[in-house]
Structures are given as C-alpha cells and as structure tokens.
C-alpha cells in the first residue's frame, strides 16, 4: 500500500511540473497548444538515451535535455507563432503526432514501439535514488524548484508582458513589446520545464515506451490545467491531484481491466466537459464576476 | 510508373471519402464557428450504427446507411442542444467550447469501445468488382465513393442555394448579427447545420467500413484531416475544404510510394506545415492565421 501511495505522489509531482509549465503557456501567454506530451516524451527519451547509452550522470543529463527540448520548442514556435486559436491547436496537435511517430519509428535511437529499457536510476556522489521514498523527495525538490521558477517568471516584467499578450496582442505590440520574441521564449521555457518532468519520469520508471507520450497524454495534461484553474499558479497543483487520484479511485470498484481503462478515460473526459461547461475558470480560478470587475 | 498511377487514383478516390467528412466539418465550422472536433465521434458512431444495422440486424445496405444517417443526425442535434447551445448562451469563449468538444470526442469514443469491444470490425467486401481502366484497377467501392462524393456535394450545394433553410444558413454564416436582425432564428439554424453536417458523416463512414474496417478510435485522425482540409482550403469555402481533403488523401496515398507506411500518419500534418510555411493563404487566398471576422 505504501508503495502505491508513494507511486501516486511521485506521479502527482511529475504532473504538477507538467501542469505548471503548460500553465505558463496557456494561462499566462494565452497560447493553446496540445503538444505537451511531446515535450514530456522528448525529455524522457533524451534523458534515457544520454544516461543509458552515453553513460552520463542523470544530473548532468538534465541540463542537456533542457537544451534539446528548448531547441525543439523553438523549432515548433517559429512556424506556429503566427497562428491563432483553432489553428494553433491543430498545428500543435500535428506536432504532437509527428513527434509520436518519431518515437515509434526511429528505432535506432528510441527503440521503436518496444521502447527504451534499462535506464539507470539517478545517482549523486554514490547515492542512488533507488527507493520510492528517496525518489519522492527528489521529485518533490524538483517540483518546488519548478514552482519557484514559474512564480518568478509570473512576477517578473516578462510575465506581465505575457499577460498583456494574452489580453490584447495588438495593444502590447503597440506599446513596443516584441511579442514574437516573447512567444518564442515562452515556448522554449515551457518545453524545457516539461522535459524536466520527462527526465524524472525516465529515471523513475527506468522503462519508457512511446505509448506514454501520445495525444491522449497531451489532452490529459490539458485537462489537469483546465480542471485546476487556468490563471492561478495553484491551479495545476489542485488539478494534478484531482485528475491523478480520481480515476485511480476507480480501482476500488471491481471492474475488469479492459472496461476499467475505458471507464477512466470517460471519467476524465466527462470532467473536462463538465468543467468547461459549468466552471471554465477551474477549481481555484476566479469567478466570472470577479474577472469582470477588474 | 503504373504503381504511382494506381496510388494516385487510389488517393483521388480516398479523397472523396475525406472530402465528405471535411464538407460536414466545414459546414459546421463556418456556420457555428465551433471547431467541432467531436465530429470525429459522430463519424465513429455512424460507422458503428451502419455496422449494427447491417450485420447485427441484417438490414440491406442502403436502408442501413439511411438509418445510420438519421441516428448520427440525432447525435449531432443532442451535442448541439446539450452542450454547444448552453455554452453559447453563457458566452463561453470558442476555445472553451473547443476543449469541451475534445472531451466529448474522448467520452463518446470510449463509450463506443465499452459497448462494442476493442476489436476491429470489418464488413465483408462482397461488392468489390474490379474494373480495369488502362493500367489502373478501380474497384466498385471506389466508384461508389466517387458517386457518393459528387452527389453529396451537389445536394449540399443545391440545398444551400435554393432551400429556405439553406439560405438562412448562408445568411447566418455570413453575418450572425444581421441574420438575427432580419428575423432568422439563429439557434434553429445552428441546430439544422449540426444535423446536416453530422448526417453527412454516415455515408463516408460506411465506405470506410468496407475499405479498412472500423475501430472505436478512428474518428480523431479523420476529423483532424477534415480540420486540416478546412484550414488549407481556406476558411469559409466549402469547395476549398473538399479540395484540401483530396490533396491530403492523394499525398497520403502517393506517400506510400516512397515513404515507409509507418510514417503515414504524419503526412497530413506535413501538408499542413507546408501550407503554414509556404502558402499561408490557403488555396483561395484567405489568410490562414486570422479568422475571418
């Protein structure tokens, strides 16, 4: 039982990091992308390949992963920057599908559908993060770090500019803000943060396969953010807890495994629809009335 | 060379199926401005209904497809009345409705899998008589899609041009505000649009039943192709959407010639990115990256 609880706590930490970074994109910059699982996967694969095949320490591999994921984020940002709303959704969705295909088919690097096995656990000065407890502490530290980074970004002039872009792109352009540069930077930061979660995931499960980074995962990350609350930094925290724990409660109802998978998906899809209909600002978001007053 | 020609022809015929989906999607998107990704679920639903009527109840093909059209029209109406209409009333932003639409898509797809199981359903293709035109082989199923594609397009065109409701749809598409001022019931127009667009998915999905078989999660890919077709064809243009769908289908099929079939899923998005980068105005000169106001 302790094993399961710690497992959930670790997964919640990873999803909080993903939610926080996605929130930077959606909540702060108002850019709606469905490609977050792709960056999650890029982080996992990059860390996996670097630590396993090149034998580089996990903590040295993470910065390299950041650079790779940040670079890929910029690659995505440049063509899709000019797009708005629905077009951005479709283009990032396309990016997600393309990256997933690369995970599936670039067998020499990613191992194809069989995935990447035998990724070493993180190790620092001879201490290996082997036990569940140590890994939980490690991911908690990284989550706190992420939280701090995102908070700093939100409070900085850069964060305020992002908000102004969200509210009125033309107006902030007129005030002399280089919105193209801002958007590229925010894409870079969110993809780097998402890859951090991916790296932690690879080090935790030690076996990764493309199926963990598909389109549904992207939508799941999206649902974490919108259920938690888009504009608040606490939103993804609450969202990750709710969205990870709630479907797992289904395990206590004895359902055959084939049915249970569909049921869990239906629950989270239902939550997504329900929140969008009745409380689009999420659990901790400001109500509509408060929004109008400002 | 013969192979290339055959693939090109296959692509063109596949294009008719995609074009029907893209037409339904474009009709709904142009009129209601909702990016109706749940259309993929309607498409999957209609395929399973056709399968149900044909195989389980043993009804002949054409009545089965008509029944399935009616049912998917009803599903479209339920989505409109149950979800989109209240959200429009509460002035939800279009992005919020889009997310809800994705949620609906996943919900319905999983519901279908729960009921029908996860195995691939396929209809016996007794109707596949091949005709040879020069070096190219064309099956009777492909001829059927050709006839279906053209007749659906013609019917939609005539409906929008001459029927009273069709005119109302075009008016609301052009300018909802003015449409309301001259006394058109916009809610009713949206409902009719959803019903027609959804019903159009049924014949296309029946073709897919024979061609490749159906499974519960096939809708996402198809609705994405519809969405990409709308974007590269230029928003607001039904012919553009049809042509966009044709182009994607041809690219997907001809792609098999040189590209490993594992990569086939990304060809449609490759076409999309090509258009975004090099021809952002679409076929007919509408700008891709800003919505027509």
mmCIF file of N, CA and C in Angstrom, chain A residues 26 30 32 34 76 78-80 82-87 89-95 97-99 101-107 169 215-216 219 222-223 226 230 258-263 265-270 272-273 275-278 280 288, chain B residues 29 33-35 37 82-84 86-87 90-92 94-104 106-111 113-114 217 220 224 227-228 231 235 260 262-263 265-266 269-270 272-273 275-278 280 287-292:
data_model
loop_
_atom_site.group_PDB
_atom_site.id
_atom_site.type_symbol
_atom_site.label_atom_id
_atom_site.label_comp_id
_atom_site.label_asym_id
_atom_site.label_seq_id
_atom_site.Cartn_x
_atom_site.Cartn_y
_atom_site.Cartn_z
ATOM 1 N N UNK A 26 -0.546 28.361 -21.477
ATOM 2 C CA UNK A 26 -1.980 28.579 -21.654
ATOM 3 C C UNK A 26 -2.479 29.713 -20.768
ATOM 4 N N UNK A 30 -1.585 32.690 -22.900
ATOM 5 C CA UNK A 30 -2.826 32.502 -23.641
ATOM 6 C C UNK A 30 -2.645 31.742 -24.939
ATOM 7 N N UNK A 32 -2.714 28.266 -26.818
ATOM 8 C CA UNK A 32 -3.330 26.976 -26.582
ATOM 9 C C UNK A 32 -2.609 25.937 -27.438
ATOM 10 N N UNK A 34 -1.515 21.777 -27.908
ATOM 11 C CA UNK A 34 -1.745 20.398 -27.442
ATOM 12 C C UNK A 34 -0.521 19.592 -27.803
ATOM 13 N N UNK A 76 9.282 24.398 -32.960
ATOM 14 C CA UNK A 76 7.827 24.384 -33.098
ATOM 15 C C UNK A 76 7.293 25.806 -33.118
ATOM 16 N N UNK A 78 8.494 28.683 -34.120
ATOM 17 C CA UNK A 78 8.682 29.583 -35.263
ATOM 18 C C UNK A 78 7.574 29.445 -36.313
ATOM 19 N N UNK A 79 7.234 28.217 -36.757
ATOM 20 C CA UNK A 79 6.145 28.182 -37.741
ATOM 21 C C UNK A 79 4.769 28.495 -37.157
ATOM 22 N N UNK A 80 4.505 28.125 -35.887
ATOM 23 C CA UNK A 80 3.127 28.246 -35.409
ATOM 24 C C UNK A 80 2.825 29.585 -34.742
ATOM 25 N N UNK A 82 2.490 32.547 -35.796
ATOM 26 C CA UNK A 82 1.576 33.460 -36.460
ATOM 27 C C UNK A 82 0.140 32.977 -36.361
ATOM 28 N N UNK A 83 -0.027 31.726 -35.951
ATOM 29 C CA UNK A 83 -1.374 31.168 -35.936
ATOM 30 C C UNK A 83 -2.092 31.586 -34.671
ATOM 31 N N UNK A 84 -3.406 31.630 -34.768
ATOM 32 C CA UNK A 84 -4.153 31.955 -33.566
ATOM 33 C C UNK A 84 -5.190 30.873 -33.297
ATOM 34 N N UNK A 85 -5.571 30.755 -32.053
ATOM 35 C CA UNK A 85 -6.665 29.903 -31.614
ATOM 36 C C UNK A 85 -6.710 28.532 -32.266
ATOM 37 N N UNK A 86 -7.768 28.282 -33.029
ATOM 38 C CA UNK A 86 -8.003 26.935 -33.536
ATOM 39 C C UNK A 86 -6.835 26.443 -34.370
ATOM 40 N N UNK A 87 -6.215 27.340 -35.113
ATOM 41 C CA UNK A 87 -5.135 26.921 -35.993
ATOM 42 C C UNK A 87 -3.923 26.516 -35.191
ATOM 43 N N UNK A 89 -4.119 25.213 -32.263
ATOM 44 C CA UNK A 89 -4.456 23.899 -31.715
ATOM 45 C C UNK A 89 -4.121 22.802 -32.709
ATOM 46 N N UNK A 90 -4.567 22.977 -33.951
ATOM 47 C CA UNK A 90 -4.349 21.933 -34.946
ATOM 48 C C UNK A 90 -2.860 21.777 -35.259
ATOM 49 N N UNK A 91 -2.150 22.908 -35.362
ATOM 50 C CA UNK A 91 -0.734 22.817 -35.707
ATOM 51 C C UNK A 91 0.053 22.126 -34.590
ATOM 52 N N UNK A 92 -0.239 22.456 -33.325
ATOM 53 C CA UNK A 92 0.496 21.813 -32.238
ATOM 54 C C UNK A 92 0.095 20.343 -32.121
ATOM 55 N N UNK A 93 -1.177 20.075 -32.393
ATOM 56 C CA UNK A 93 -1.615 18.682 -32.441
ATOM 57 C C UNK A 93 -0.809 17.910 -33.472
ATOM 58 N N UNK A 94 -0.615 18.557 -34.612
ATOM 59 C CA UNK A 94 0.188 17.931 -35.659
ATOM 60 C C UNK A 94 1.595 17.665 -35.180
ATOM 61 N N UNK A 95 2.152 18.620 -34.486
ATOM 62 C CA UNK A 95 3.495 18.454 -33.943
ATOM 63 C C UNK A 95 3.533 17.252 -33.000
ATOM 64 N N UNK A 97 1.615 14.618 -33.036
ATOM 65 C CA UNK A 97 1.532 13.372 -33.811
ATOM 66 C C UNK A 97 2.868 13.070 -34.480
ATOM 67 N N UNK A 98 3.527 14.119 -34.989
ATOM 68 C CA UNK A 98 4.807 13.915 -35.668
ATOM 69 C C UNK A 98 5.852 13.394 -34.676
ATOM 70 N N UNK A 99 5.918 14.024 -33.490
ATOM 71 C CA UNK A 99 6.915 13.588 -32.508
ATOM 72 C C UNK A 99 6.634 12.154 -32.062
ATOM 73 N N UNK A 101 5.241 9.862 -33.836
ATOM 74 C CA UNK A 101 5.689 8.984 -34.921
ATOM 75 C C UNK A 101 7.187 8.782 -34.876
ATOM 76 N N UNK A 102 7.910 9.857 -34.546
ATOM 77 C CA UNK A 102 9.366 9.726 -34.471
ATOM 78 C C UNK A 102 9.744 8.760 -33.348
ATOM 79 N N UNK A 103 9.077 8.872 -32.198
ATOM 80 C CA UNK A 103 9.346 7.933 -31.101
ATOM 81 C C UNK A 103 9.098 6.495 -31.559
ATOM 82 N N UNK A 104 8.021 6.315 -32.335
ATOM 83 C CA UNK A 104 7.640 4.979 -32.763
ATOM 84 C C UNK A 104 8.600 4.413 -33.795
ATOM 85 N N UNK A 105 9.106 5.271 -34.686
ATOM 86 C CA UNK A 105 9.765 4.757 -35.884
ATOM 87 C C UNK A 105 11.270 4.944 -35.951
ATOM 88 N N UNK A 106 11.806 5.792 -35.123
ATOM 89 C CA UNK A 106 13.255 5.995 -35.180
ATOM 90 C C UNK A 106 13.900 4.945 -34.279
ATOM 91 N N UNK A 107 13.925 3.704 -34.785
ATOM 92 C CA UNK A 107 14.204 2.587 -33.885
ATOM 93 C C UNK A 107 15.610 2.601 -33.328
ATOM 94 N N UNK A 169 -3.154 41.323 -27.910
ATOM 95 C CA UNK A 169 -1.892 41.199 -28.620
ATOM 96 C C UNK A 169 -1.510 42.505 -29.301
ATOM 97 N N UNK A 215 -1.159 11.392 -27.935
ATOM 98 C CA UNK A 215 -2.084 12.520 -27.967
ATOM 99 C C UNK A 215 -2.950 12.580 -26.718
ATOM 100 N N UNK A 216 -3.373 11.393 -26.241
ATOM 101 C CA UNK A 216 -4.248 11.385 -25.073
ATOM 102 C C UNK A 216 -3.537 11.931 -23.840
ATOM 103 N N UNK A 219 -3.769 15.610 -23.985
ATOM 104 C CA UNK A 219 -5.085 16.093 -23.584
ATOM 105 C C UNK A 219 -5.254 15.943 -22.079
ATOM 106 N N UNK A 222 -3.601 18.841 -20.550
ATOM 107 C CA UNK A 222 -4.510 19.976 -20.738
ATOM 108 C C UNK A 222 -5.618 19.964 -19.699
ATOM 109 N N UNK A 223 -6.183 18.764 -19.460
ATOM 110 C CA UNK A 223 -7.298 18.686 -18.524
ATOM 111 C C UNK A 223 -6.839 18.978 -17.099
ATOM 112 N N UNK A 226 -6.896 22.811 -16.979
ATOM 113 C CA UNK A 226 -8.193 23.482 -17.007
ATOM 114 C C UNK A 226 -9.059 23.076 -15.823
ATOM 115 N N UNK A 230 -6.994 27.992 -14.747
ATOM 116 C CA UNK A 230 -6.003 28.385 -15.740
ATOM 117 C C UNK A 230 -5.094 29.513 -15.260
ATOM 118 N N UNK A 258 -10.192 -4.420 -18.878
ATOM 119 C CA UNK A 258 -10.465 -3.865 -20.206
ATOM 120 C C UNK A 258 -11.515 -2.768 -20.108
ATOM 121 N N UNK A 259 -12.526 -2.986 -19.267
ATOM 122 C CA UNK A 259 -13.586 -1.997 -19.111
ATOM 123 C C UNK A 259 -13.081 -0.805 -18.312
ATOM 124 N N UNK A 260 -12.250 -1.092 -17.309
ATOM 125 C CA UNK A 260 -11.811 -0.033 -16.407
ATOM 126 C C UNK A 260 -11.041 1.056 -17.143
ATOM 127 N N UNK A 261 -10.223 0.662 -18.133
ATOM 128 C CA UNK A 261 -9.442 1.660 -18.868
ATOM 129 C C UNK A 261 -10.369 2.644 -19.563
ATOM 130 N N UNK A 262 -11.389 2.105 -20.244
ATOM 131 C CA UNK A 262 -12.345 2.983 -20.909
ATOM 132 C C UNK A 262 -13.070 3.867 -19.909
ATOM 133 N N UNK A 263 -13.407 3.260 -18.768
ATOM 134 C CA UNK A 263 -14.157 3.997 -17.758
ATOM 135 C C UNK A 263 -13.355 5.175 -17.245
ATOM 136 N N UNK A 265 -10.984 6.785 -18.788
ATOM 137 C CA UNK A 265 -10.947 7.803 -19.837
ATOM 138 C C UNK A 265 -12.254 8.587 -19.874
ATOM 139 N N UNK A 266 -13.362 7.858 -19.712
ATOM 140 C CA UNK A 266 -14.653 8.537 -19.756
ATOM 141 C C UNK A 266 -14.795 9.494 -18.595
ATOM 142 N N UNK A 267 -14.263 9.095 -17.433
ATOM 143 C CA UNK A 267 -14.365 9.979 -16.277
ATOM 144 C C UNK A 267 -13.612 11.271 -16.519
ATOM 145 N N UNK A 268 -12.373 11.136 -17.035
ATOM 146 C CA UNK A 268 -11.642 12.385 -17.184
ATOM 147 C C UNK A 268 -12.204 13.231 -18.321
ATOM 148 N N UNK A 269 -12.702 12.561 -19.376
ATOM 149 C CA UNK A 269 -13.334 13.325 -20.449
ATOM 150 C C UNK A 269 -14.591 14.019 -19.938
ATOM 151 N N UNK A 270 -15.349 13.295 -19.107
ATOM 152 C CA UNK A 270 -16.560 13.883 -18.552
ATOM 153 C C UNK A 270 -16.240 15.078 -17.673
ATOM 154 N N UNK A 272 -13.668 16.973 -17.976
ATOM 155 C CA UNK A 272 -13.234 18.042 -18.877
ATOM 156 C C UNK A 272 -14.452 18.797 -19.416
ATOM 157 N N UNK A 273 -15.427 18.030 -19.912
ATOM 158 C CA UNK A 273 -16.618 18.665 -20.478
ATOM 159 C C UNK A 273 -17.373 19.432 -19.391
ATOM 160 N N UNK A 275 -16.345 20.701 -16.541
ATOM 161 C CA UNK A 275 -15.674 21.933 -16.111
ATOM 162 C C UNK A 275 -15.776 23.012 -17.171
ATOM 163 N N UNK A 276 -15.626 22.613 -18.428
ATOM 164 C CA UNK A 276 -15.698 23.621 -19.488
ATOM 165 C C UNK A 276 -17.083 24.243 -19.540
ATOM 166 N N UNK A 277 -18.105 23.427 -19.235
ATOM 167 C CA UNK A 277 -19.463 23.973 -19.299
ATOM 168 C C UNK A 277 -19.768 24.841 -18.105
ATOM 169 N N UNK A 278 -19.483 24.305 -16.908
ATOM 170 C CA UNK A 278 -20.034 24.967 -15.719
ATOM 171 C C UNK A 278 -19.014 25.802 -14.965
ATOM 172 N N UNK A 280 -15.511 27.107 -16.305
ATOM 173 C CA UNK A 280 -14.333 27.141 -17.182
ATOM 174 C C UNK A 280 -13.111 27.760 -16.519
ATOM 175 N N UNK A 288 -16.420 34.313 -12.659
ATOM 176 C CA UNK A 288 -16.597 35.207 -13.799
ATOM 177 C C UNK A 288 -16.856 36.633 -13.357
ATOM 178 N N UNK B 29 -18.259 24.295 -38.966
ATOM 179 C CA UNK B 29 -17.301 25.304 -38.510
ATOM 180 C C UNK B 29 -17.642 26.673 -39.075
ATOM 181 N N UNK B 33 -19.072 28.497 -36.089
ATOM 182 C CA UNK B 33 -17.748 28.969 -35.663
ATOM 183 C C UNK B 33 -17.141 28.060 -34.584
ATOM 184 N N UNK B 34 -17.792 26.918 -34.358
ATOM 185 C CA UNK B 34 -17.268 25.977 -33.357
ATOM 186 C C UNK B 34 -16.339 24.992 -34.058
ATOM 187 N N UNK B 35 -15.169 24.812 -33.495
ATOM 188 C CA UNK B 35 -14.228 23.832 -34.045
ATOM 189 C C UNK B 35 -14.650 22.469 -33.517
ATOM 190 N N UNK B 37 -14.531 19.245 -32.991
ATOM 191 C CA UNK B 37 -13.717 18.034 -33.083
ATOM 192 C C UNK B 37 -14.526 16.794 -32.725
ATOM 193 N N UNK B 82 -27.452 19.844 -26.082
ATOM 194 C CA UNK B 82 -26.983 19.563 -24.733
ATOM 195 C C UNK B 82 -25.745 20.337 -24.338
ATOM 196 N N UNK B 83 -24.877 20.652 -25.295
ATOM 197 C CA UNK B 83 -23.579 21.243 -24.936
ATOM 198 C C UNK B 83 -23.337 22.600 -25.592
ATOM 199 N N UNK B 84 -23.384 22.634 -26.918
ATOM 200 C CA UNK B 84 -22.953 23.862 -27.573
ATOM 201 C C UNK B 84 -23.930 25.006 -27.317
ATOM 202 N N UNK B 86 -26.121 25.651 -24.730
ATOM 203 C CA UNK B 86 -25.967 26.325 -23.422
ATOM 204 C C UNK B 86 -24.654 27.083 -23.299
ATOM 205 N N UNK B 87 -23.574 26.507 -23.857
ATOM 206 C CA UNK B 87 -22.289 27.209 -23.725
ATOM 207 C C UNK B 87 -22.297 28.509 -24.507
ATOM 208 N N UNK B 90 -24.063 30.985 -22.406
ATOM 209 C CA UNK B 90 -23.273 31.500 -21.283
ATOM 210 C C UNK B 90 -22.040 32.245 -21.772
ATOM 211 N N UNK B 91 -21.992 32.494 -23.065
ATOM 212 C CA UNK B 91 -20.905 33.256 -23.661
ATOM 213 C C UNK B 91 -19.541 32.646 -23.365
ATOM 214 N N UNK B 92 -19.461 31.320 -23.396
ATOM 215 C CA UNK B 92 -18.149 30.689 -23.279
ATOM 216 C C UNK B 92 -17.333 31.053 -24.505
ATOM 217 N N UNK B 94 -14.756 30.536 -27.641
ATOM 218 C CA UNK B 94 -14.720 29.438 -28.603
ATOM 219 C C UNK B 94 -13.682 28.395 -28.214
ATOM 220 N N UNK B 95 -12.613 28.837 -27.547
ATOM 221 C CA UNK B 95 -11.595 27.871 -27.127
ATOM 222 C C UNK B 95 -12.134 26.942 -26.051
ATOM 223 N N UNK B 96 -12.936 27.507 -25.138
ATOM 224 C CA UNK B 96 -13.538 26.681 -24.089
ATOM 225 C C UNK B 96 -14.449 25.636 -24.720
ATOM 226 N N UNK B 97 -15.225 26.059 -25.716
ATOM 227 C CA UNK B 97 -16.097 25.095 -26.402
ATOM 228 C C UNK B 97 -15.255 24.052 -27.121
ATOM 229 N N UNK B 98 -14.130 24.480 -27.667
ATOM 230 C CA UNK B 98 -13.236 23.530 -28.344
ATOM 231 C C UNK B 98 -12.734 22.452 -27.382
ATOM 232 N N UNK B 99 -12.342 22.868 -26.174
ATOM 233 C CA UNK B 99 -11.866 21.881 -25.194
ATOM 234 C C UNK B 99 -13.001 20.930 -24.835
ATOM 235 N N UNK B 100 -14.197 21.492 -24.629
ATOM 236 C CA UNK B 100 -15.339 20.638 -24.319
ATOM 237 C C UNK B 100 -15.577 19.649 -25.451
ATOM 238 N N UNK B 101 -15.353 20.116 -26.674
ATOM 239 C CA UNK B 101 -15.565 19.256 -27.833
ATOM 240 C C UNK B 101 -14.581 18.087 -27.834
ATOM 241 N N UNK B 102 -13.325 18.378 -27.464
ATOM 242 C CA UNK B 102 -12.340 17.298 -27.354
ATOM 243 C C UNK B 102 -12.777 16.302 -26.284
ATOM 244 N N UNK B 103 -13.262 16.841 -25.139
ATOM 245 C CA UNK B 103 -13.747 15.969 -24.070
ATOM 246 C C UNK B 103 -14.870 15.068 -24.541
ATOM 247 N N UNK B 104 -15.810 15.662 -25.285
ATOM 248 C CA UNK B 104 -16.929 14.880 -25.817
ATOM 249 C C UNK B 104 -16.433 13.777 -26.729
ATOM 250 N N UNK B 106 -13.547 12.200 -26.714
ATOM 251 C CA UNK B 106 -12.955 11.097 -25.956
ATOM 252 C C UNK B 106 -14.039 10.307 -25.240
ATOM 253 N N UNK B 107 -15.015 11.021 -24.691
ATOM 254 C CA UNK B 107 -16.087 10.368 -23.943
ATOM 255 C C UNK B 107 -16.862 9.406 -24.851
ATOM 256 N N UNK B 108 -17.282 9.908 -26.002
ATOM 257 C CA UNK B 108 -18.110 9.077 -26.887
ATOM 258 C C UNK B 108 -17.301 7.899 -27.434
ATOM 259 N N UNK B 109 -16.049 8.168 -27.817
ATOM 260 C CA UNK B 109 -15.213 7.084 -28.349
ATOM 261 C C UNK B 109 -15.063 5.948 -27.338
ATOM 262 N N UNK B 110 -14.780 6.329 -26.094
ATOM 263 C CA UNK B 110 -14.612 5.293 -25.077
ATOM 264 C C UNK B 110 -15.920 4.579 -24.794
ATOM 265 N N UNK B 111 -17.030 5.338 -24.846
ATOM 266 C CA UNK B 111 -18.343 4.715 -24.676
ATOM 267 C C UNK B 111 -18.583 3.667 -25.752
ATOM 268 N N UNK B 113 -16.323 2.040 -27.440
ATOM 269 C CA UNK B 113 -15.475 0.865 -27.229
ATOM 270 C C UNK B 113 -16.004 -0.009 -26.098
ATOM 271 N N UNK B 114 -16.576 0.647 -25.095
ATOM 272 C CA UNK B 114 -17.152 -0.079 -23.967
ATOM 273 C C UNK B 114 -18.283 -0.990 -24.443
ATOM 274 N N UNK B 217 -11.447 4.210 -32.102
ATOM 275 C CA UNK B 217 -10.638 5.432 -32.022
ATOM 276 C C UNK B 217 -10.209 5.952 -33.390
ATOM 277 N N UNK B 220 -10.619 10.364 -34.530
ATOM 278 C CA UNK B 220 -9.730 11.506 -34.293
ATOM 279 C C UNK B 220 -8.930 11.840 -35.547
ATOM 280 N N UNK B 224 -9.309 15.230 -37.783
ATOM 281 C CA UNK B 224 -8.145 16.097 -37.952
ATOM 282 C C UNK B 224 -7.888 16.365 -39.434
ATOM 283 N N UNK B 227 -10.273 18.913 -40.410
ATOM 284 C CA UNK B 227 -9.889 20.230 -39.913
ATOM 285 C C UNK B 227 -8.746 20.805 -40.734
ATOM 286 N N UNK B 228 -7.750 19.951 -41.048
ATOM 287 C CA UNK B 228 -6.622 20.441 -41.851
ATOM 288 C C UNK B 228 -7.108 20.847 -43.239
ATOM 289 N N UNK B 231 -8.550 24.185 -43.099
ATOM 290 C CA UNK B 231 -7.552 25.240 -42.948
ATOM 291 C C UNK B 231 -6.809 25.480 -44.259
ATOM 292 N N UNK B 235 -10.688 29.065 -44.925
ATOM 293 C CA UNK B 235 -11.893 29.027 -44.108
ATOM 294 C C UNK B 235 -13.033 29.727 -44.831
ATOM 295 N N UNK B 260 8.033 5.039 -45.904
ATOM 296 C CA UNK B 260 7.623 3.852 -45.157
ATOM 297 C C UNK B 260 6.225 4.069 -44.580
ATOM 298 N N UNK B 262 4.874 3.311 -41.965
ATOM 299 C CA UNK B 262 4.793 3.689 -40.556
ATOM 300 C C UNK B 262 4.650 5.194 -40.371
ATOM 301 N N UNK B 263 5.140 5.936 -41.353
ATOM 302 C CA UNK B 263 5.134 7.391 -41.220
ATOM 303 C C UNK B 263 3.879 8.001 -41.805
ATOM 304 N N UNK B 265 0.937 8.415 -40.857
ATOM 305 C CA UNK B 265 0.070 9.241 -40.016
ATOM 306 C C UNK B 265 0.461 10.711 -40.042
ATOM 307 N N UNK B 266 1.734 10.977 -40.337
ATOM 308 C CA UNK B 266 2.160 12.371 -40.234
ATOM 309 C C UNK B 266 2.081 13.123 -41.553
ATOM 310 N N UNK B 269 -0.187 16.130 -41.587
ATOM 311 C CA UNK B 269 0.344 17.273 -40.856
ATOM 312 C C UNK B 269 1.520 17.893 -41.597
ATOM 313 N N UNK B 270 2.258 17.044 -42.324
ATOM 314 C CA UNK B 270 3.315 17.582 -43.175
ATOM 315 C C UNK B 270 2.731 18.562 -44.182
ATOM 316 N N UNK B 272 -0.010 20.206 -43.827
ATOM 317 C CA UNK B 272 -0.436 21.393 -43.070
ATOM 318 C C UNK B 272 0.731 22.340 -42.823
ATOM 319 N N UNK B 273 1.866 21.771 -42.351
ATOM 320 C CA UNK B 273 3.003 22.638 -42.050
ATOM 321 C C UNK B 273 3.560 23.265 -43.321
ATOM 322 N N UNK B 275 1.807 24.178 -45.851
ATOM 323 C CA UNK B 275 0.950 25.314 -46.165
ATOM 324 C C UNK B 275 1.202 26.480 -45.219
ATOM 325 N N UNK B 276 1.377 26.177 -43.927
ATOM 326 C CA UNK B 276 1.615 27.255 -42.968
ATOM 327 C C UNK B 276 2.878 28.017 -43.336
ATOM 328 N N UNK B 277 3.907 27.262 -43.749
ATOM 329 C CA UNK B 277 5.192 27.914 -44.010
ATOM 330 C C UNK B 277 5.235 28.600 -45.367
ATOM 331 N N UNK B 278 4.705 27.928 -46.394
ATOM 332 C CA UNK B 278 4.966 28.427 -47.739
ATOM 333 C C UNK B 278 3.744 29.027 -48.418
ATOM 334 N N UNK B 280 0.635 30.417 -46.734
ATOM 335 C CA UNK B 280 -0.268 30.635 -45.602
ATOM 336 C C UNK B 280 -1.620 31.194 -46.001
ATOM 337 N N UNK B 287 -6.486 34.340 -45.578
ATOM 338 C CA UNK B 287 -5.368 34.166 -44.670
ATOM 339 C C UNK B 287 -5.657 33.029 -43.710
ATOM 340 N N UNK B 288 -4.649 32.179 -43.478
ATOM 341 C CA UNK B 288 -4.878 31.057 -42.585
ATOM 342 C C UNK B 288 -4.916 31.515 -41.145
ATOM 343 N N UNK B 289 -4.013 32.435 -40.792
ATOM 344 C CA UNK B 289 -3.776 32.583 -39.368
ATOM 345 C C UNK B 289 -4.675 33.584 -38.672
ATOM 346 N N UNK B 290 -5.556 34.218 -39.408
ATOM 347 C CA UNK B 290 -6.549 35.042 -38.714
ATOM 348 C C UNK B 290 -7.932 34.592 -39.176
ATOM 349 N N UNK B 291 -8.835 34.502 -38.228
ATOM 350 C CA UNK B 291 -10.181 34.109 -38.607
ATOM 351 C C UNK B 291 -10.848 35.236 -39.371
ATOM 352 N N UNK B 292 -11.697 34.851 -40.312
ATOM 353 C CA UNK B 292 -12.498 35.878 -40.972
ATOM 354 C C UNK B 292 -13.483 36.434 -39.960
#
